[in-house]
Amino acid sequence: MAALTSLLYLFSPRISIDNENQTIKEIEFLVKNAELVGSDKDGKFYYKIFSKKAKTNNLNNQIHLEQVKLTYTDEKLKWVITSDSGQVISDMNILALSGNVLISNNSKDNQSRISTDYMEINPNTFTVATNRKVIIEIDNNIIETRGLSAQLKDNKLKFSSNINMNIKN
């Protein structure tokens, strides 16, 4: 992932750990209006993660995000994912989103929305998963379930348990 930004703040060391005269200092980095861009092996961009504020430090492999929006650049994929906060877990290539997670498909043929309070996403494989309560709205029909895995590229959903449906058509 590449990081683009308009503003970068470098904070002074916050934590010092002294082990046999070795001092490890934590340096925190804060980026406002951050964009993380994913690309394929040929360098072609295919998704963008925007965050109002991204934070990391030199001691771990995680990026903490606030006000997150993930969009795919492929014109065939009309999925947009938003949330209050998130965390990029780099070594697993997972984006863990929490707080008002909303996955919207804005295509004319397949308008739908998936909402939950927590979702894990692998933006490279277009997969999403959660074990939490999920509400799915498709053409004014509502499906409630606990647990979901989905393949966004193929528009395939798999429910885990406790399915309730309200079908109006």
PDB file of C-alpha atoms in Angstrom:
ATOM      1  CA  MET A   1       0.000   0.000   0.000  1.00  0.00           C
ATOM      2  CA  ALA A   2       1.222   3.444  -0.796  1.00  0.00           C
ATOM      3  CA  ALA A   3       0.347   6.403   1.393  1.00  0.00           C
ATOM      4  CA  LEU A   4      -0.505   9.848   0.049  1.00  0.00           C
ATOM      5  CA  THR A   5      -1.223  12.785   2.306  1.00  0.00           C
ATOM      6  CA  SER A   6      -1.619  16.482   2.533  1.00  0.00           C
ATOM      7  CA  LEU A   7      -0.383  16.895   6.091  1.00  0.00           C
ATOM      8  CA  LEU A   8       2.097  14.926   8.229  1.00  0.00           C
ATOM      9  CA  TYR A   9       2.873  15.452  11.886  1.00  0.00           C
ATOM     10  CA  LEU A  10       5.739  13.779  13.669  1.00  0.00           C
ATOM     11  CA  PHE A  11       5.276  13.622  17.419  1.00  0.00           C
ATOM     12  CA  SER A  12       8.133  13.442  19.858  1.00  0.00           C
ATOM     13  CA  PRO A  13       8.854  10.115  21.567  1.00  0.00           C
ATOM     14  CA  ARG A  14       6.199   9.197  24.130  1.00  0.00           C
ATOM     15  CA  ILE A  15       7.373   5.955  25.708  1.00  0.00           C
ATOM     16  CA  SER A  16      10.854   4.915  26.746  1.00  0.00           C
ATOM     17  CA  ILE A  17      11.726   1.354  27.783  1.00  0.00           C
ATOM     18  CA  ASP A  18      15.100   0.751  29.429  1.00  0.00           C
ATOM     19  CA  ASN A  19      16.341  -2.856  29.195  1.00  0.00           C
ATOM     20  CA  GLU A  20      19.984  -3.150  30.218  1.00  0.00           C
ATOM     21  CA  ASN A  21      20.838   0.335  28.983  1.00  0.00           C
ATOM     22  CA  GLN A  22      18.944  -0.153  25.688  1.00  0.00           C
ATOM     23  CA  THR A  23      16.318   2.486  25.184  1.00  0.00           C
ATOM     24  CA  ILE A  24      13.427   1.902  22.790  1.00  0.00           C
ATOM     25  CA  LYS A  25      11.460   5.008  22.029  1.00  0.00           C
ATOM     26  CA  GLU A  26       7.992   5.028  20.531  1.00  0.00           C
ATOM     27  CA  ILE A  27       7.515   7.642  17.871  1.00  0.00           C
ATOM     28  CA  GLU A  28       3.954   8.305  16.797  1.00  0.00           C
ATOM     29  CA  PHE A  29       3.059   9.429  13.279  1.00  0.00           C
ATOM     30  CA  LEU A  30      -0.208  11.192  12.464  1.00  0.00           C
ATOM     31  CA  VAL A  31      -1.491  11.820   8.950  1.00  0.00           C
ATOM     32  CA  LYS A  32      -4.557  13.940   8.186  1.00  0.00           C
ATOM     33  CA  ASN A  33      -6.614  13.268   5.047  1.00  0.00           C
ATOM     34  CA  ALA A  34      -4.654  10.098   4.321  1.00  0.00           C
ATOM     35  CA  GLU A  35      -5.114   7.942   1.239  1.00  0.00           C
ATOM     36  CA  LEU A  36      -3.862   4.362   1.117  1.00  0.00           C
ATOM     37  CA  VAL A  37      -3.879   2.959  -2.403  1.00  0.00           C
ATOM     38  CA  GLY A  38      -3.813  -0.729  -3.286  1.00  0.00           C
ATOM     39  CA  SER A  39      -2.358  -1.958  -6.536  1.00  0.00           C
ATOM     40  CA  ASP A  40      -1.944  -5.252  -8.336  1.00  0.00           C
ATOM     41  CA  LYS A  41       1.387  -6.856  -9.269  1.00  0.00           C
ATOM     42  CA  ASP A  42       1.542  -4.700 -12.412  1.00  0.00           C
ATOM     43  CA  GLY A  43       1.150  -1.491 -10.408  1.00  0.00           C
ATOM     44  CA  LYS A  44      -2.421  -0.788 -11.517  1.00  0.00           C
ATOM     45  CA  PHE A  45      -4.436   0.876  -8.733  1.00  0.00           C
ATOM     46  CA  TYR A  46      -7.677  -0.893  -7.882  1.00  0.00           C
ATOM     47  CA  TYR A  47      -8.800   0.456  -4.513  1.00  0.00           C
ATOM     48  CA  LYS A  48      -8.384   3.521  -2.347  1.00  0.00           C
ATOM     49  CA  ILE A  49      -8.828   3.856   1.413  1.00  0.00           C
ATOM     50  CA  PHE A  50      -9.416   7.425   2.567  1.00  0.00           C
ATOM     51  CA  SER A  51      -9.227   8.410   6.249  1.00  0.00           C
ATOM     52  CA  LYS A  52      -9.683  11.801   7.918  1.00  0.00           C
ATOM     53  CA  LYS A  53      -6.905  10.805  10.336  1.00  0.00           C
ATOM     54  CA  ALA A  54      -4.434   7.911  10.255  1.00  0.00           C
ATOM     55  CA  LYS A  55      -2.112   7.104  13.133  1.00  0.00           C
ATOM     56  CA  THR A  56       0.754   4.647  13.561  1.00  0.00           C
ATOM     57  CA  ASN A  57       4.028   4.297  15.427  1.00  0.00           C
ATOM     58  CA  ASN A  58       7.430   2.792  14.819  1.00  0.00           C
ATOM     59  CA  LEU A  59       6.844  -0.218  17.115  1.00  0.00           C
ATOM     60  CA  ASN A  60       3.948  -2.036  15.427  1.00  0.00           C
ATOM     61  CA  ASN A  61       2.574  -2.934  12.017  1.00  0.00           C
ATOM     62  CA  GLN A  62      -0.861  -1.368  12.402  1.00  0.00           C
ATOM     63  CA  ILE A  63      -2.416   1.843  11.152  1.00  0.00           C
ATOM     64  CA  HIS A  64      -5.386   3.244  13.093  1.00  0.00           C
ATOM     65  CA  LEU A  65      -7.925   5.141  10.991  1.00  0.00           C
ATOM     66  CA  GLU A  66     -10.794   7.563  11.686  1.00  0.00           C
ATOM     67  CA  GLN A  67     -13.740   8.245   9.349  1.00  0.00           C
ATOM     68  CA  VAL A  68     -12.853   5.610   6.778  1.00  0.00           C
ATOM     69  CA  LYS A  69     -14.021   5.247   3.162  1.00  0.00           C
ATOM     70  CA  LEU A  70     -12.923   2.429   0.843  1.00  0.00           C
ATOM     71  CA  THR A  71     -13.698   2.687  -2.873  1.00  0.00           C
ATOM     72  CA  TYR A  72     -12.760   0.438  -5.775  1.00  0.00           C
ATOM     73  CA  THR A  73     -11.427   2.043  -8.959  1.00  0.00           C
ATOM     74  CA  ASP A  74     -12.835  -0.641 -11.267  1.00  0.00           C
ATOM     75  CA  GLU A  75     -15.924   0.833 -12.939  1.00  0.00           C
ATOM     76  CA  LYS A  76     -17.691  -2.547 -12.735  1.00  0.00           C
ATOM     77  CA  LEU A  77     -17.405  -2.575  -8.928  1.00  0.00           C
ATOM     78  CA  LYS A  78     -19.813  -0.022  -7.476  1.00  0.00           C
ATOM     79  CA  TRP A  79     -19.194  -0.998  -3.840  1.00  0.00           C
ATOM     80  CA  VAL A  80     -18.324   1.758  -1.331  1.00  0.00           C
ATOM     81  CA  ILE A  81     -17.474   0.937   2.291  1.00  0.00           C
ATOM     82  CA  THR A  82     -17.548   3.492   5.133  1.00  0.00           C
ATOM     83  CA  SER A  83     -17.103   3.376   8.911  1.00  0.00           C
ATOM     84  CA  ASP A  84     -16.334   5.517  11.942  1.00  0.00           C
ATOM     85  CA  SER A  85     -12.961   3.882  12.549  1.00  0.00           C
ATOM     86  CA  GLY A  86     -10.685   1.171  11.302  1.00  0.00           C
ATOM     87  CA  GLN A  87      -7.373  -0.539  11.601  1.00  0.00           C
ATOM     88  CA  VAL A  88      -5.057  -1.749   8.850  1.00  0.00           C
ATOM     89  CA  ILE A  89      -3.442  -4.999   9.950  1.00  0.00           C
ATOM     90  CA  SER A  90      -0.558  -5.035   7.471  1.00  0.00           C
ATOM     91  CA  ASP A  91       0.863  -8.510   7.987  1.00  0.00           C
ATOM     92  CA  MET A  92      -2.567 -10.073   7.283  1.00  0.00           C
ATOM     93  CA  ASN A  93      -3.663  -7.496   4.645  1.00  0.00           C
ATOM     94  CA  ILE A  94      -6.923  -6.976   6.552  1.00  0.00           C
ATOM     95  CA  LEU A  95      -8.869  -3.778   7.094  1.00  0.00           C
ATOM     96  CA  ALA A  96     -10.870  -4.145  10.336  1.00  0.00           C
ATOM     97  CA  LEU A  97     -13.673  -1.571  10.456  1.00  0.00           C
ATOM     98  CA  SER A  98     -15.860  -0.685  13.426  1.00  0.00           C
ATOM     99  CA  GLY A  99     -18.662   1.726  14.241  1.00  0.00           C
ATOM    100  CA  ASN A 100     -21.459   2.294  11.733  1.00  0.00           C
ATOM    101  CA  VAL A 101     -19.968   0.093   9.033  1.00  0.00           C
ATOM    102  CA  LEU A 102     -21.927   0.554   5.810  1.00  0.00           C
ATOM    103  CA  ILE A 103     -21.276  -1.304   2.565  1.00  0.00           C
ATOM    104  CA  SER A 104     -23.231   0.175  -0.350  1.00  0.00           C
ATOM    105  CA  ASN A 105     -23.619  -0.999  -3.912  1.00  0.00           C
ATOM    106  CA  ASN A 106     -24.667   1.983  -5.998  1.00  0.00           C
ATOM    107  CA  SER A 107     -25.071   0.258  -9.343  1.00  0.00           C
ATOM    108  CA  LYS A 108     -28.366   0.761 -11.165  1.00  0.00           C
ATOM    109  CA  ASP A 109     -29.011  -2.983 -11.463  1.00  0.00           C
ATOM    110  CA  ASN A 110     -28.050  -4.107  -7.970  1.00  0.00           C
ATOM    111  CA  GLN A 111     -28.598  -1.396  -5.357  1.00  0.00           C
ATOM    112  CA  SER A 112     -28.043  -2.824  -1.904  1.00  0.00           C
ATOM    113  CA  ARG A 113     -26.727  -1.953   1.541  1.00  0.00           C
ATOM    114  CA  ILE A 114     -25.079  -4.008   4.248  1.00  0.00           C
ATOM    115  CA  SER A 115     -24.759  -2.492   7.731  1.00  0.00           C
ATOM    116  CA  THR A 116     -23.129  -3.757  10.926  1.00  0.00           C
ATOM    117  CA  ASP A 117     -20.963  -2.504  13.787  1.00  0.00           C
ATOM    118  CA  TYR A 118     -17.839  -4.509  12.820  1.00  0.00           C
ATOM    119  CA  MET A 119     -16.478  -5.948   9.554  1.00  0.00           C
ATOM    120  CA  GLU A 120     -13.167  -7.385   8.390  1.00  0.00           C
ATOM    121  CA  ILE A 121     -12.257  -6.706   4.780  1.00  0.00           C
ATOM    122  CA  ASN A 122      -9.545  -7.983   2.494  1.00  0.00           C
ATOM    123  CA  PRO A 123      -9.590  -5.292  -0.197  1.00  0.00           C
ATOM    124  CA  ASN A 124      -7.272  -7.318  -2.461  1.00  0.00           C
ATOM    125  CA  THR A 125      -9.674 -10.269  -2.688  1.00  0.00           C
ATOM    126  CA  PHE A 126     -12.909  -8.208  -2.425  1.00  0.00           C
ATOM    127  CA  THR A 127     -14.052 -10.297   0.570  1.00  0.00           C
ATOM    128  CA  VAL A 128     -15.791  -9.109   3.739  1.00  0.00           C
ATOM    129  CA  ALA A 129     -16.715 -11.045   6.882  1.00  0.00           C
ATOM    130  CA  THR A 130     -18.208 -10.539  10.323  1.00  0.00           C
ATOM    131  CA  ASN A 131     -19.690 -12.618  13.120  1.00  0.00           C
ATOM    132  CA  ARG A 132     -21.836  -9.699  14.352  1.00  0.00           C
ATOM    133  CA  LYS A 133     -25.432  -8.705  13.653  1.00  0.00           C
ATOM    134  CA  VAL A 134     -25.899  -7.625  10.015  1.00  0.00           C
ATOM    135  CA  ILE A 135     -28.784  -5.889   8.227  1.00  0.00           C
ATOM    136  CA  ILE A 136     -28.956  -6.280   4.449  1.00  0.00           C
ATOM    137  CA  GLU A 137     -31.276  -4.164   2.302  1.00  0.00           C
ATOM    138  CA  ILE A 138     -31.879  -5.250  -1.295  1.00  0.00           C
ATOM    139  CA  ASP A 139     -34.662  -3.620  -3.353  1.00  0.00           C
ATOM    140  CA  ASN A 140     -36.616  -2.581  -0.210  1.00  0.00           C
ATOM    141  CA  ASN A 141     -36.342  -6.114   1.196  1.00  0.00           C
ATOM    142  CA  ILE A 142     -34.602  -6.565   4.557  1.00  0.00           C
ATOM    143  CA  ILE A 143     -32.563  -9.532   5.740  1.00  0.00           C
ATOM    144  CA  GLU A 144     -31.219  -9.667   9.297  1.00  0.00           C
ATOM    145  CA  THR A 145     -28.603 -12.222  10.267  1.00  0.00           C
ATOM    146  CA  ARG A 146     -25.783 -12.863  12.685  1.00  0.00           C
ATOM    147  CA  GLY A 147     -22.588 -13.425  10.758  1.00  0.00           C
ATOM    148  CA  LEU A 148     -21.881 -12.922   7.096  1.00  0.00           C
ATOM    149  CA  SER A 149     -19.167 -13.500   4.553  1.00  0.00           C
ATOM    150  CA  ALA A 150     -19.389 -11.972   1.105  1.00  0.00           C
ATOM    151  CA  GLN A 151     -17.497 -11.818  -2.153  1.00  0.00           C
ATOM    152  CA  LEU A 152     -18.160  -8.279  -3.414  1.00  0.00           C
ATOM    153  CA  LYS A 153     -16.717  -8.798  -6.884  1.00  0.00           C
ATOM    154  CA  ASP A 154     -19.193 -11.612  -7.610  1.00  0.00           C
ATOM    155  CA  ASN A 155     -22.049 -10.193  -5.458  1.00  0.00           C
ATOM    156  CA  LYS A 156     -22.217 -13.428  -3.422  1.00  0.00           C
ATOM    157  CA  LEU A 157     -23.384 -13.516   0.211  1.00  0.00           C
ATOM    158  CA  LYS A 158     -23.085 -16.368   2.708  1.00  0.00           C
ATOM    159  CA  PHE A 159     -25.042 -16.174   5.966  1.00  0.00           C
ATOM    160  CA  SER A 160     -23.880 -17.765   9.215  1.00  0.00           C
ATOM    161  CA  SER A 161     -27.010 -18.054  11.384  1.00  0.00           C
ATOM    162  CA  ASN A 162     -30.243 -16.521  12.747  1.00  0.00           C
ATOM    163  CA  ILE A 163     -31.716 -15.266   9.486  1.00  0.00           C
ATOM    164  CA  ASN A 164     -34.868 -13.112   9.516  1.00  0.00           C
ATOM    165  CA  MET A 165     -36.387 -11.753   6.301  1.00  0.00           C
ATOM    166  CA  ASN A 166     -38.938  -9.094   5.455  1.00  0.00           C
ATOM    167  CA  ILE A 167     -39.716  -9.456   1.752  1.00  0.00           C
ATOM    168  CA  LYS A 168     -41.996  -6.860   0.176  1.00  0.00           C
ATOM    169  CA  ASN A 169     -41.950  -7.974  -3.479  1.00  0.00           C
TER     170      ASN A 169
END
